[in-house]
Backbone as numpy.savetxt, mean C-alpha at the origin, in Angstrom:
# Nx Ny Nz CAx CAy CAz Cx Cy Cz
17.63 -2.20 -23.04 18.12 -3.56 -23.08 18.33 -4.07 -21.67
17.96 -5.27 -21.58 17.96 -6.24 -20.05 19.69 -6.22 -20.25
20.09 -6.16 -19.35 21.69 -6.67 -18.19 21.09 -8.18 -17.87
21.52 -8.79 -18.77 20.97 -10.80 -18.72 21.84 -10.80 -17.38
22.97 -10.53 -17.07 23.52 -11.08 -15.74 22.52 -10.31 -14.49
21.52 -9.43 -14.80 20.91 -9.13 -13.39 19.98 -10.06 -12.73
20.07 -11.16 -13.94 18.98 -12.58 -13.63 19.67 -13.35 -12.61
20.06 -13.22 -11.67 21.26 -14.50 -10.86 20.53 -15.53 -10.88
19.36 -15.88 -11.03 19.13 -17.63 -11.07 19.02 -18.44 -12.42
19.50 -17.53 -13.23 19.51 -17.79 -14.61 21.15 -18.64 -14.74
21.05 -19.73 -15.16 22.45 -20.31 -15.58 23.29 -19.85 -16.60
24.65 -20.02 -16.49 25.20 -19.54 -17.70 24.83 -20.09 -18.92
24.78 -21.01 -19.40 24.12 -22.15 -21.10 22.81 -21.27 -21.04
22.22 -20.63 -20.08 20.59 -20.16 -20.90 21.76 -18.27 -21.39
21.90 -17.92 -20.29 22.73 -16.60 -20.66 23.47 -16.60 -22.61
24.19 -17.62 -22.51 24.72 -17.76 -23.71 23.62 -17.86 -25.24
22.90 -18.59 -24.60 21.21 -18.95 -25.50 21.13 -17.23 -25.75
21.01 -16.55 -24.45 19.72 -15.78 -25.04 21.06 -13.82 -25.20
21.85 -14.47 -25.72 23.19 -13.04 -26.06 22.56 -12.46 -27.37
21.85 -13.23 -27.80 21.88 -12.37 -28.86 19.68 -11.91 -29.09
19.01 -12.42 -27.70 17.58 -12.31 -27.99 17.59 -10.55 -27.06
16.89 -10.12 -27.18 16.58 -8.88 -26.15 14.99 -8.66 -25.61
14.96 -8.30 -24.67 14.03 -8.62 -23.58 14.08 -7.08 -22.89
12.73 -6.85 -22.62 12.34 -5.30 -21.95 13.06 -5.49 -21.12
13.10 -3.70 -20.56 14.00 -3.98 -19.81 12.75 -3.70 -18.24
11.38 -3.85 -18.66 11.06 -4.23 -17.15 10.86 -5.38 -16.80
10.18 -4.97 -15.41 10.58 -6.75 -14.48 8.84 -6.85 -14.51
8.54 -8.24 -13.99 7.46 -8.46 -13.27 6.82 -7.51 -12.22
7.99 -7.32 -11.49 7.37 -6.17 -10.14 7.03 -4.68 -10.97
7.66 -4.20 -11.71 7.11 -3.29 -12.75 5.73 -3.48 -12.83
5.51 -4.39 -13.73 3.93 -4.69 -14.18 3.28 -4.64 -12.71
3.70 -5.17 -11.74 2.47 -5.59 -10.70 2.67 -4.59 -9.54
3.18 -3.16 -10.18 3.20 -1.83 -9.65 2.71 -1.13 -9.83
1.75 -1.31 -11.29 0.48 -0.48 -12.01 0.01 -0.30 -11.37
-0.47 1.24 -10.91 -1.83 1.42 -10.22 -2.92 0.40 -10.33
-3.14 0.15 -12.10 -4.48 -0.23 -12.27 -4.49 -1.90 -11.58
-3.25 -2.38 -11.77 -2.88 -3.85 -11.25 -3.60 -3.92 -9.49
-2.55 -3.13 -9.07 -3.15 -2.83 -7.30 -4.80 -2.37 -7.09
-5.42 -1.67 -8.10 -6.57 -1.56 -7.63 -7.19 -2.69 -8.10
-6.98 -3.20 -9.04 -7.64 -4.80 -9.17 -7.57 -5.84 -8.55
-6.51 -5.91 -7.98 -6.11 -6.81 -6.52 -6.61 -6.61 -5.46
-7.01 -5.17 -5.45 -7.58 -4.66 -4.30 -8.74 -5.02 -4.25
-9.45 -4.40 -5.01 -10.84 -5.03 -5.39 -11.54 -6.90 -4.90
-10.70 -7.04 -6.17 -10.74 -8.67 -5.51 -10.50 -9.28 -4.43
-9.92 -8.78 -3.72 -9.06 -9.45 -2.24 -10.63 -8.86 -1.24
-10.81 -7.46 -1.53 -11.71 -6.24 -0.89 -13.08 -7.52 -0.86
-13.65 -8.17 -1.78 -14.52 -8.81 -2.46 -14.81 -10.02 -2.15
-13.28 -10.67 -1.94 -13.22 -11.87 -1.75 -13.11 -12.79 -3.20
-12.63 -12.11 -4.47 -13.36 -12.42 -5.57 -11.65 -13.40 -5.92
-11.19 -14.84 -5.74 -10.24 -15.20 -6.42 -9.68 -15.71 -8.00
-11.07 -15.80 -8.13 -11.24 -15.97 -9.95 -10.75 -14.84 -9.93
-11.00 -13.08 -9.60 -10.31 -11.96 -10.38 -9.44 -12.38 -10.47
-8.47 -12.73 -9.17 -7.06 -12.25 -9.07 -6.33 -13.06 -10.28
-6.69 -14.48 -10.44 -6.70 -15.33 -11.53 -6.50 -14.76 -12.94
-7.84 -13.89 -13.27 -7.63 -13.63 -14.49 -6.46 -11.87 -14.58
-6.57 -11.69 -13.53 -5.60 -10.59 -13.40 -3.94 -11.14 -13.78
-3.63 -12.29 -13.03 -2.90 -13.43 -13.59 -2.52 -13.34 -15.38
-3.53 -13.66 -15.89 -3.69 -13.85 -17.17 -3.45 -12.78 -17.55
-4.21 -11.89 -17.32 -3.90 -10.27 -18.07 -2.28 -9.85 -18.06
-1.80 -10.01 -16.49 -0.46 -10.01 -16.50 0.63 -10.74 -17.43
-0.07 -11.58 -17.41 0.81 -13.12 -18.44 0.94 -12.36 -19.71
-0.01 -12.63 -20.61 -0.69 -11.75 -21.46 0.59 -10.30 -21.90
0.16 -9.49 -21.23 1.06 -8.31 -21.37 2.44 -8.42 -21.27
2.72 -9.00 -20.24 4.39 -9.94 -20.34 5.04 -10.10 -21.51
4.06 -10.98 -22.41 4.07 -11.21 -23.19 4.78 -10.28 -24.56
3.64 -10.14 -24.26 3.54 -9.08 -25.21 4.62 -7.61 -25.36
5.28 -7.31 -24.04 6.42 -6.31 -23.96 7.80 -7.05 -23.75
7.54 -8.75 -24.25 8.82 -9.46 -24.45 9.89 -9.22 -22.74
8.86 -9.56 -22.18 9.94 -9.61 -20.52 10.51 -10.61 -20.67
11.54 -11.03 -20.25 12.52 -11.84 -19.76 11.69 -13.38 -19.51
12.27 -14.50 -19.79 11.58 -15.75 -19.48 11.57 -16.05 -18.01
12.07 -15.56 -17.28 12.62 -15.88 -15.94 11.52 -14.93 -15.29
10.89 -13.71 -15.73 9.82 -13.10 -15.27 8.02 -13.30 -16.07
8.46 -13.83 -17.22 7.55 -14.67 -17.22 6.96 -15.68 -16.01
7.96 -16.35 -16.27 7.78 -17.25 -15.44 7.42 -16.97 -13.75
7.83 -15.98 -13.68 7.49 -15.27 -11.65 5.88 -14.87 -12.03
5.87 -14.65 -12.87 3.93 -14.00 -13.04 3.57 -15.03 -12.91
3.80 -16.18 -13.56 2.83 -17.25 -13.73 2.63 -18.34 -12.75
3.75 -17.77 -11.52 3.72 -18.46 -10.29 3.00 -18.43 -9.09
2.74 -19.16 -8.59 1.55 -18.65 -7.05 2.15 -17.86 -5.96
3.68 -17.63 -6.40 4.63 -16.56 -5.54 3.94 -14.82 -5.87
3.48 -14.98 -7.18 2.71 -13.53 -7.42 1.81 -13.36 -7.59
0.64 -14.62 -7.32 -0.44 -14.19 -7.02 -0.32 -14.11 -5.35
0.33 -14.65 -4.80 0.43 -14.51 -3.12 0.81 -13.01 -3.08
1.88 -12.35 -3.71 2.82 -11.28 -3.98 1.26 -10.09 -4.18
0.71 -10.44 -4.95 -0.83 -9.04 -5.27 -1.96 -9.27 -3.94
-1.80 -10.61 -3.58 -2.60 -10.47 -2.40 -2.37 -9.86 -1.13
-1.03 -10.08 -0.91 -0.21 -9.00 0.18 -0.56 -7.74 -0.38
0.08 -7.29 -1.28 -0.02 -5.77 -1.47 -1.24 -5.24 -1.63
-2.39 -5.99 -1.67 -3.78 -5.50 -1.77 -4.40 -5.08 -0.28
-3.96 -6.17 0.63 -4.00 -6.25 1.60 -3.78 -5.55 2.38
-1.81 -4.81 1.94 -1.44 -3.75 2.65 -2.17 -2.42 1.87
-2.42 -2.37 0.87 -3.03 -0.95 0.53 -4.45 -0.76 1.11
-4.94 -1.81 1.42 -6.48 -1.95 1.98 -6.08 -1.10 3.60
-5.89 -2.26 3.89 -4.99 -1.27 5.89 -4.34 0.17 5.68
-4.00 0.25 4.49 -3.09 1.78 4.57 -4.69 2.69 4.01
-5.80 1.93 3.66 -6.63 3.08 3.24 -7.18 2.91 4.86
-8.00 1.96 5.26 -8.58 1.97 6.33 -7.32 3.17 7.80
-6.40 2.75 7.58 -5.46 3.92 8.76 -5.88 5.29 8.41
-5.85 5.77 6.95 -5.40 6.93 6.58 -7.08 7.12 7.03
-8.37 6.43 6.50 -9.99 6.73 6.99 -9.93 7.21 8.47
-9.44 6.41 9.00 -9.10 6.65 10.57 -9.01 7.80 11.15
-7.61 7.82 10.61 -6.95 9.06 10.95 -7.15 10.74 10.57
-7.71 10.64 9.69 -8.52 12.11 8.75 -9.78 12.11 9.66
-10.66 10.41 10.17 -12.21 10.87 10.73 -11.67 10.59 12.47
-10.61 10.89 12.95 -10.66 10.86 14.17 -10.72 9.69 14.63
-10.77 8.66 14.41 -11.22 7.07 15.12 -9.96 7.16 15.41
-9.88 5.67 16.27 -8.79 4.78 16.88 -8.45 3.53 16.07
-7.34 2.48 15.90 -7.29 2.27 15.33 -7.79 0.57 15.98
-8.65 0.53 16.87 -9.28 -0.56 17.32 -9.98 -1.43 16.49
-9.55 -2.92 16.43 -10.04 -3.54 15.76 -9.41 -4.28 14.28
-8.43 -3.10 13.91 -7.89 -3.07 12.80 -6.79 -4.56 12.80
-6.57 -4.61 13.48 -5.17 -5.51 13.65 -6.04 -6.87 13.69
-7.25 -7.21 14.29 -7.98 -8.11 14.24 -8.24 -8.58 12.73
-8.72 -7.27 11.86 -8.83 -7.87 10.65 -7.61 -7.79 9.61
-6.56 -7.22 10.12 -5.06 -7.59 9.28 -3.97 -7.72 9.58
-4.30 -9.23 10.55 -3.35 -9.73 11.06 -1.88 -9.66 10.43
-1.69 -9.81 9.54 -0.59 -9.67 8.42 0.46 -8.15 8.34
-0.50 -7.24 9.70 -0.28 -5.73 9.66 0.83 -6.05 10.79
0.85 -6.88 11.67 1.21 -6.95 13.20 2.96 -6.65 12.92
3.90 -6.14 13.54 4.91 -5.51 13.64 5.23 -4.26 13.21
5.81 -3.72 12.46 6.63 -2.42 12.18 5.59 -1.59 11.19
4.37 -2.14 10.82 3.57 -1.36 9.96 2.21 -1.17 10.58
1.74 -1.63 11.83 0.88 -1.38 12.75 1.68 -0.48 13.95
2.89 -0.78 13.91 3.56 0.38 14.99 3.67 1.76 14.33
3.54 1.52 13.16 4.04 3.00 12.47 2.42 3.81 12.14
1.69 3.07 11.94 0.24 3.21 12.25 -0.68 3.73 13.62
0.12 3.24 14.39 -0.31 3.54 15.66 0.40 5.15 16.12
2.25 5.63 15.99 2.85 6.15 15.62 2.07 7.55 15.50
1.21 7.22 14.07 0.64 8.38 13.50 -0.77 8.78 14.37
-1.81 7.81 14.67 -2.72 7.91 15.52 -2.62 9.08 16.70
-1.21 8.42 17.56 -0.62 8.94 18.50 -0.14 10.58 18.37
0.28 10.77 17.22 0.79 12.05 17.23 -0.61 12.95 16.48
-1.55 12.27 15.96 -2.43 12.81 15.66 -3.63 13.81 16.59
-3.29 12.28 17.94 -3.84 13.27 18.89 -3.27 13.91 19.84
-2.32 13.50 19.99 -1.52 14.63 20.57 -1.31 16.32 20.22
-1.20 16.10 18.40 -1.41 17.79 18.29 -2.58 17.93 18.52
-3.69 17.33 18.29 -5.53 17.73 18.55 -5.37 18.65 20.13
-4.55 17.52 20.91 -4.64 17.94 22.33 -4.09 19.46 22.84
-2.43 19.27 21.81 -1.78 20.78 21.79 -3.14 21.63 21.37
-3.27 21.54 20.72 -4.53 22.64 20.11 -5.34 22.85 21.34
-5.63 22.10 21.85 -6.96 21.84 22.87 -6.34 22.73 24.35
-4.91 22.62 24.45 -4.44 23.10 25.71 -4.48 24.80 25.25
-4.17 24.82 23.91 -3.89 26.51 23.63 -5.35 26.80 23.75
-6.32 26.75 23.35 -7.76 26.79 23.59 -7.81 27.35 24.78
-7.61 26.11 26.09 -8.29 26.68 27.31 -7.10 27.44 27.98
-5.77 27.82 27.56 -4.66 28.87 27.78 -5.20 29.62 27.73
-5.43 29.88 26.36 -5.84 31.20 25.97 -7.14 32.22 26.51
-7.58 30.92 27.01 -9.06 32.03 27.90 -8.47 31.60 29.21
-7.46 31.09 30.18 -6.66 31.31 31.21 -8.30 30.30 31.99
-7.92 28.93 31.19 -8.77 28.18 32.19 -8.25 26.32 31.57
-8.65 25.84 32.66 -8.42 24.26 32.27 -8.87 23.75 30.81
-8.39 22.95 30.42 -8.69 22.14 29.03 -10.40 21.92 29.43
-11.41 21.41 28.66 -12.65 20.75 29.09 -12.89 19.66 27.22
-13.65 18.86 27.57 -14.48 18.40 26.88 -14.58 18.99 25.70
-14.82 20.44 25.51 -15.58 21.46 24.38 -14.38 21.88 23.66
-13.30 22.22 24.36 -11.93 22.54 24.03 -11.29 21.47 22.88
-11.61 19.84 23.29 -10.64 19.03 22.72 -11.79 19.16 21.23
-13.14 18.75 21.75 -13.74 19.20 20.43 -13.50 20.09 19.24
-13.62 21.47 19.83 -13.16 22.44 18.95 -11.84 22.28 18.49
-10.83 21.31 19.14 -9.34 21.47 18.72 -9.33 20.10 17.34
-10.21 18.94 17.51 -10.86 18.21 16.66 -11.33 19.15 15.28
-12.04 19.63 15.13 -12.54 20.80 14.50 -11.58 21.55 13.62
-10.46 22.02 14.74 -9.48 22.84 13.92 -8.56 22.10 12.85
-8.14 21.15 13.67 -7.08 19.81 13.47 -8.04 19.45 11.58
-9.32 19.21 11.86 -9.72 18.48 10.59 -9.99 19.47 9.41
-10.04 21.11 9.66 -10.42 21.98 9.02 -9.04 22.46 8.17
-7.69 21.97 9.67 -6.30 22.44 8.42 -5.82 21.36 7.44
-6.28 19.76 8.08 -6.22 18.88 7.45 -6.90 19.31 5.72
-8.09 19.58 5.81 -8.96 19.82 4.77 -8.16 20.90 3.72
-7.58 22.27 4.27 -7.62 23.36 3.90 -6.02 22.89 3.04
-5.36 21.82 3.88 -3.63 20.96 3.19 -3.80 21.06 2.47
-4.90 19.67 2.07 -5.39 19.10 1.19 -5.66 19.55 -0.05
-6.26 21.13 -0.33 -6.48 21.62 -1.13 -5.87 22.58 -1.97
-4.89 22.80 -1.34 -3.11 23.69 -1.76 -2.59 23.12 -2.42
């Protein structure tokens, strides 16, 4: 059962209306937390496709519906606050795949910020963050390398430490 007072923009005369109706107890952001929701947003945004996001809209509406959400989250689906709301988060899951591509194939993260502008503060720093420490252990690796044969780092060293770095990455991965 919905807590009708967790609606704060809901007036008291609708509260009183609806004491005796019951309403799921999820929200909008529920629904538009579905995996399958985000990869459809993704897609579309990925695509350029805004009719999807539209009928993704609908589908959302639709199901709303249908699991008796709250009128007040009705109503947030059916607003351009959540289709703006799936375009962000498509957006950010798009940049969080392109970082994580990055960062598993060794690249830099050049360029990136050009195409998601929307990334710029505390989620391109934390991006960068990871880059940074990514190669830094490559490099630890790379210094024990040429330690260990009691000679300078080279070229071949950071390679092979590349190598190692992506082989324990791999070997994580599979545990």
């Amino acid at each position: 059962m919905v807590n009708k007072t967790q609606f704060h923009h809901a007036n008291p005369q609708q509260l009183i209306e609806d004491k005796d109706r019951y309403y799921s107890e999820l929200t909008a952001m529920d629904l538009m937390q579905v995996p399958e929701v985000i990869n459809r947003a993704l897609s579309a945004v990925m695509f350029d496709e805004p009719n999807e996001l539209t009928l993704l809209q609908v589908n959302l509406l639709d199901t709303a519906k249908q699991i008796n959400l709250h009128p007040s989250q009705i109503e947030y689906i059916n607003s351009p606050q959540a289709i703006n709301f799936l375009k962000f988060r498509a957006k950010r899951t798009w940049f969080n795949q392109e970082v994580e591509d990055r960062y598993i194939n060794i690249q830099s993260l050049d360029g990136l910020l050009e195409r998601f502008p929307e990334a710029r503060g505390d989620l391109y720093q934390q991006a960068t963050q990871l880059i940074i420490n990514r190669d830094l252990i490559i490099f630890e690796i790379a210094k024990g390398i040429a330690e260990a044969e009691q000679r300078k780092m080279t070229e071949y060293d950071l390679e092979s430490a590349r190598r190692t770095w992506r082989e324990s990455l791999v070997s994580s991965s599979n545990d």
